[in-house]
Structures are given as structure tokens and as C-alpha cells.
PDB file of C-alpha atoms in Angstrom:
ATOM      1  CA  UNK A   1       0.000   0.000   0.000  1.00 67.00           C
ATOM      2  CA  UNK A   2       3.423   2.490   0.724  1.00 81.00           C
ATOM      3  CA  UNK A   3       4.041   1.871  -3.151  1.00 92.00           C
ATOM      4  CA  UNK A   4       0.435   3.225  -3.896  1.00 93.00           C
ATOM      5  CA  UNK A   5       1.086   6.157  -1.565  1.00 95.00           C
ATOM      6  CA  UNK A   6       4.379   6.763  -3.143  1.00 96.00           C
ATOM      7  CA  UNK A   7       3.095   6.588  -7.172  1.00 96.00           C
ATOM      8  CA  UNK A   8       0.082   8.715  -5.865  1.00 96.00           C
ATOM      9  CA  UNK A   9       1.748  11.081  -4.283  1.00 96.00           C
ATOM     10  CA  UNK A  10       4.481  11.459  -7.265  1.00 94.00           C
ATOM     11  CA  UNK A  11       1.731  12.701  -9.317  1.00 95.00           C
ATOM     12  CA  UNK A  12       0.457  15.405  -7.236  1.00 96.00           C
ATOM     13  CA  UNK A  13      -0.202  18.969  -9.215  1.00 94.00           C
ATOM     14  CA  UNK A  14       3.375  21.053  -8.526  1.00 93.00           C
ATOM     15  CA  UNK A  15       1.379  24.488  -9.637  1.00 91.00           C
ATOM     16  CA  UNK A  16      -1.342  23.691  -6.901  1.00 91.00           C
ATOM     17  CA  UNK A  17       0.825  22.740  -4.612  1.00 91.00           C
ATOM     18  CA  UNK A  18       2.678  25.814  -4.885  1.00 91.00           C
ATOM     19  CA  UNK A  19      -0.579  27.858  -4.668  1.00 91.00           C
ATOM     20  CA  UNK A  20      -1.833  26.195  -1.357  1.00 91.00           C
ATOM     21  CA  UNK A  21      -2.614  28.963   1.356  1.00 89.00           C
ATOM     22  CA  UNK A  22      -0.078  26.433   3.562  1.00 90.00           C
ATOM     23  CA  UNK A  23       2.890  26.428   1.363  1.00 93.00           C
ATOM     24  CA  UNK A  24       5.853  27.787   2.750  1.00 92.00           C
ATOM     25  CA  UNK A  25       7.696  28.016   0.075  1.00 90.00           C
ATOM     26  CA  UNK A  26       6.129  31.204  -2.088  1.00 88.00           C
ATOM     27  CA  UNK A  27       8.162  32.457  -4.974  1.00 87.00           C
ATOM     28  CA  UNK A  28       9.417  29.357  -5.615  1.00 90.00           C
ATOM     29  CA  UNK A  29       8.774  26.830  -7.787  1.00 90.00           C
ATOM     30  CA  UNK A  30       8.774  23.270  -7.018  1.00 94.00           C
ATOM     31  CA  UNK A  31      10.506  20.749  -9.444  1.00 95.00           C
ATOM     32  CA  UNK A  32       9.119  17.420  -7.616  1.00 95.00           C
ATOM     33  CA  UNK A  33       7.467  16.074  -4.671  1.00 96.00           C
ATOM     34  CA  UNK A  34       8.591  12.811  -3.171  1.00 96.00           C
ATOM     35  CA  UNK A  35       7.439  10.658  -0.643  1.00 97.00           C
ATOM     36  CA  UNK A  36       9.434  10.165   2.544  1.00 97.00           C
ATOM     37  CA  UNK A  37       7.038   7.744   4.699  1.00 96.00           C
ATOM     38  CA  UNK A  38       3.353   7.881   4.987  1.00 96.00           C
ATOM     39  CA  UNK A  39       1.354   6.598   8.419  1.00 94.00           C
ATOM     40  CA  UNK A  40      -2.055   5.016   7.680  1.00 93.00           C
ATOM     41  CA  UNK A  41      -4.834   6.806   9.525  1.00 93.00           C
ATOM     42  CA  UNK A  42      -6.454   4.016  11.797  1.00 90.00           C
ATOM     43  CA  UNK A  43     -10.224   4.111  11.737  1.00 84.00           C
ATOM     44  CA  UNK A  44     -10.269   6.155   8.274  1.00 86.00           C
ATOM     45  CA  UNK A  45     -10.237   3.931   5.201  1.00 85.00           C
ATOM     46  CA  UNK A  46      -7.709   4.971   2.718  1.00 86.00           C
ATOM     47  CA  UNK A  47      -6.846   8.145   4.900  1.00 93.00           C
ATOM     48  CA  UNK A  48      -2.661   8.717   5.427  1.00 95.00           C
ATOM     49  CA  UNK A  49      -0.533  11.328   6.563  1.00 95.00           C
ATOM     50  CA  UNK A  50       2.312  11.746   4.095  1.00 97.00           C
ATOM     51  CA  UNK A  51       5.428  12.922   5.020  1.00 97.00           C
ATOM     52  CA  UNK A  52       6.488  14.339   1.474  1.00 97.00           C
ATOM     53  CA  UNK A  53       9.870  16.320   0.435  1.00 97.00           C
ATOM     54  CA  UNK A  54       9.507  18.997  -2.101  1.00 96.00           C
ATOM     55  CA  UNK A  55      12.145  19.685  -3.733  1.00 96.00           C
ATOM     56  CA  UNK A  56      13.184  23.087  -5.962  1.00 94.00           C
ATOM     57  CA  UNK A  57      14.731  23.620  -8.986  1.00 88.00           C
ATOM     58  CA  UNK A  58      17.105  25.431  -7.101  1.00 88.00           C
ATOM     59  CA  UNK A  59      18.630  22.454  -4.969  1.00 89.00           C
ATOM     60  CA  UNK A  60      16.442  23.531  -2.035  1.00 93.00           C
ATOM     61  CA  UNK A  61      13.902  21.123  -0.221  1.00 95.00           C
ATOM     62  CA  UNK A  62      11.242  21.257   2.532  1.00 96.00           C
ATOM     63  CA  UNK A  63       9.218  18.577   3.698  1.00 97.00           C
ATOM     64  CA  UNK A  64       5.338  18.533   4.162  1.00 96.00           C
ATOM     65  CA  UNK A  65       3.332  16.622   6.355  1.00 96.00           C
ATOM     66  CA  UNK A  66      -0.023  15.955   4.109  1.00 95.00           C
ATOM     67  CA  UNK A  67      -3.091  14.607   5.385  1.00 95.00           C
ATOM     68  CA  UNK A  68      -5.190  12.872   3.186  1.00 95.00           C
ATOM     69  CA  UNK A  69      -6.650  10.054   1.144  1.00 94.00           C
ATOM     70  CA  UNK A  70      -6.003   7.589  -1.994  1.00 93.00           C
ATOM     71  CA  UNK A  71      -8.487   8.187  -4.600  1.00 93.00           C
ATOM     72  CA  UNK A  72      -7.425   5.617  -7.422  1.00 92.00           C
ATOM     73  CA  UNK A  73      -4.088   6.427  -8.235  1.00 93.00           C
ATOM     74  CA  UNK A  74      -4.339  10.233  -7.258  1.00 95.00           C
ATOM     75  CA  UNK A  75      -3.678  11.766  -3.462  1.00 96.00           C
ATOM     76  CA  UNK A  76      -6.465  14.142  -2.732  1.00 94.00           C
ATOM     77  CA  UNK A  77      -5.679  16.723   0.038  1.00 93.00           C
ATOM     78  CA  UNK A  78      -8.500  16.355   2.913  1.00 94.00           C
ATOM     79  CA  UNK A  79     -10.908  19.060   3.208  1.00 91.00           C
ATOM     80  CA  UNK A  80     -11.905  20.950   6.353  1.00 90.00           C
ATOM     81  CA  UNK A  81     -15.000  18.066   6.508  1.00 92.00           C
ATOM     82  CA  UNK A  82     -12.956  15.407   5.959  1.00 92.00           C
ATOM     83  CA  UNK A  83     -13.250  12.495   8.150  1.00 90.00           C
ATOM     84  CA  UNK A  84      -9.799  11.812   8.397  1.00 92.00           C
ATOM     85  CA  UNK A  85      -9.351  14.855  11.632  1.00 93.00           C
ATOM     86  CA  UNK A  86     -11.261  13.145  13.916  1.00 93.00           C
ATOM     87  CA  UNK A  87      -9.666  10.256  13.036  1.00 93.00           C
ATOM     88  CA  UNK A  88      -6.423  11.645  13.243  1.00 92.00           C
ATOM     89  CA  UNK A  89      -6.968  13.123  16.540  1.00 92.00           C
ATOM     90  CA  UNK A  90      -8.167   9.847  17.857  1.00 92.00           C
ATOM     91  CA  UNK A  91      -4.827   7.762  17.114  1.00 89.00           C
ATOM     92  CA  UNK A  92      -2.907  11.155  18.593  1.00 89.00           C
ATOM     93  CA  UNK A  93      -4.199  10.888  21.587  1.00 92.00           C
ATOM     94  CA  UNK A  94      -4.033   6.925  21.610  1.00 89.00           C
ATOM     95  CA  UNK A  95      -0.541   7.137  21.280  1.00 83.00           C
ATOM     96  CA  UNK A  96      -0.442   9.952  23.995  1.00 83.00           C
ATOM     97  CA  UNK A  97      -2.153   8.280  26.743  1.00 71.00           C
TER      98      UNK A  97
END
């Protein structure tokens, strides 16, 4: 299932990344986006948090912690709504207390 994650996340829109309200890195543009481990999200079918490195055309990287789901072969962001916070915040605070 890390392979899916990995393809899936490989394929994610650069430009839209770049435009998210979230990314840090504005002005620049990114020349890929690669997986660096991903953490199913217990209790939310096909939910993960992605640990992703983007790196620039410039040499420079950051890395991204990305909540969301597998939708075929595509990673879809989760929305404000999506069921994967709750679920999210459950298995924090299991591995909390």
C-alpha cells in the first residue's frame, strides 16, 4: 500500500501545490514532490498522513506533512469536513495516553 502512496503522491499537481494557502515556500517553484514515509490513519479507510519532500529547482527542499486520502491512483488533500481529523486526533491521543 506504501508503493500506492508513493506513485500517488508522485503525481500530485506542482502548480497547486505551490498555490496552497499552507505552502511555505512562495516564490518558488517546485521541481518534484517525493514521498518520505506515509502513516495510515487508523479508523479512516484509505486516509494517510504523508510525510512528502519537495524539492526546488534550485537544490532547495522542505518537507510537508499531508493529510489525506487515496483516490485511485491520485492523493487528494483532505478538506476541512474530511473524516480523516477526527480520526487523526483519535490515534494522537491513543498514542499519547
Amino acid at each position: 500500500m506504501l508503493t500506492d502512496l508513493e506513485h500517488a503522491v508522485g503525481k500530485l499537481d506542482l502548480g497547486g501545490l505551490a498555490s496552497a494557502r499552507w505552502f511555505a515556500g512562495k516564490g518558488r517553484r517546485p521541481g518534484a514532490v517525493a514521498l518520505v514515509d506515509g502513516f495510515p490513519v487508523p479508523h479512516a479507510d484509505s486516509r494517510w498522513l504523508a510525510v512528502v519532500d519537495v524539492r526546488y529547482g534550485d537544490g532547495g527542499s522542505e518537507r510537508y506533512a499531508l493529510p489525506g486520502r487515496l483516490s485511485g491512483d491520485r492523493f487528494v488533500e483532505a478538506g476541512a469536513e474530511d473524516a480523516l481529523w477526527p480520526a487523526l486526533a483519535r490515534a494522537i491521543a491513543d498514542e499519547v495516553s
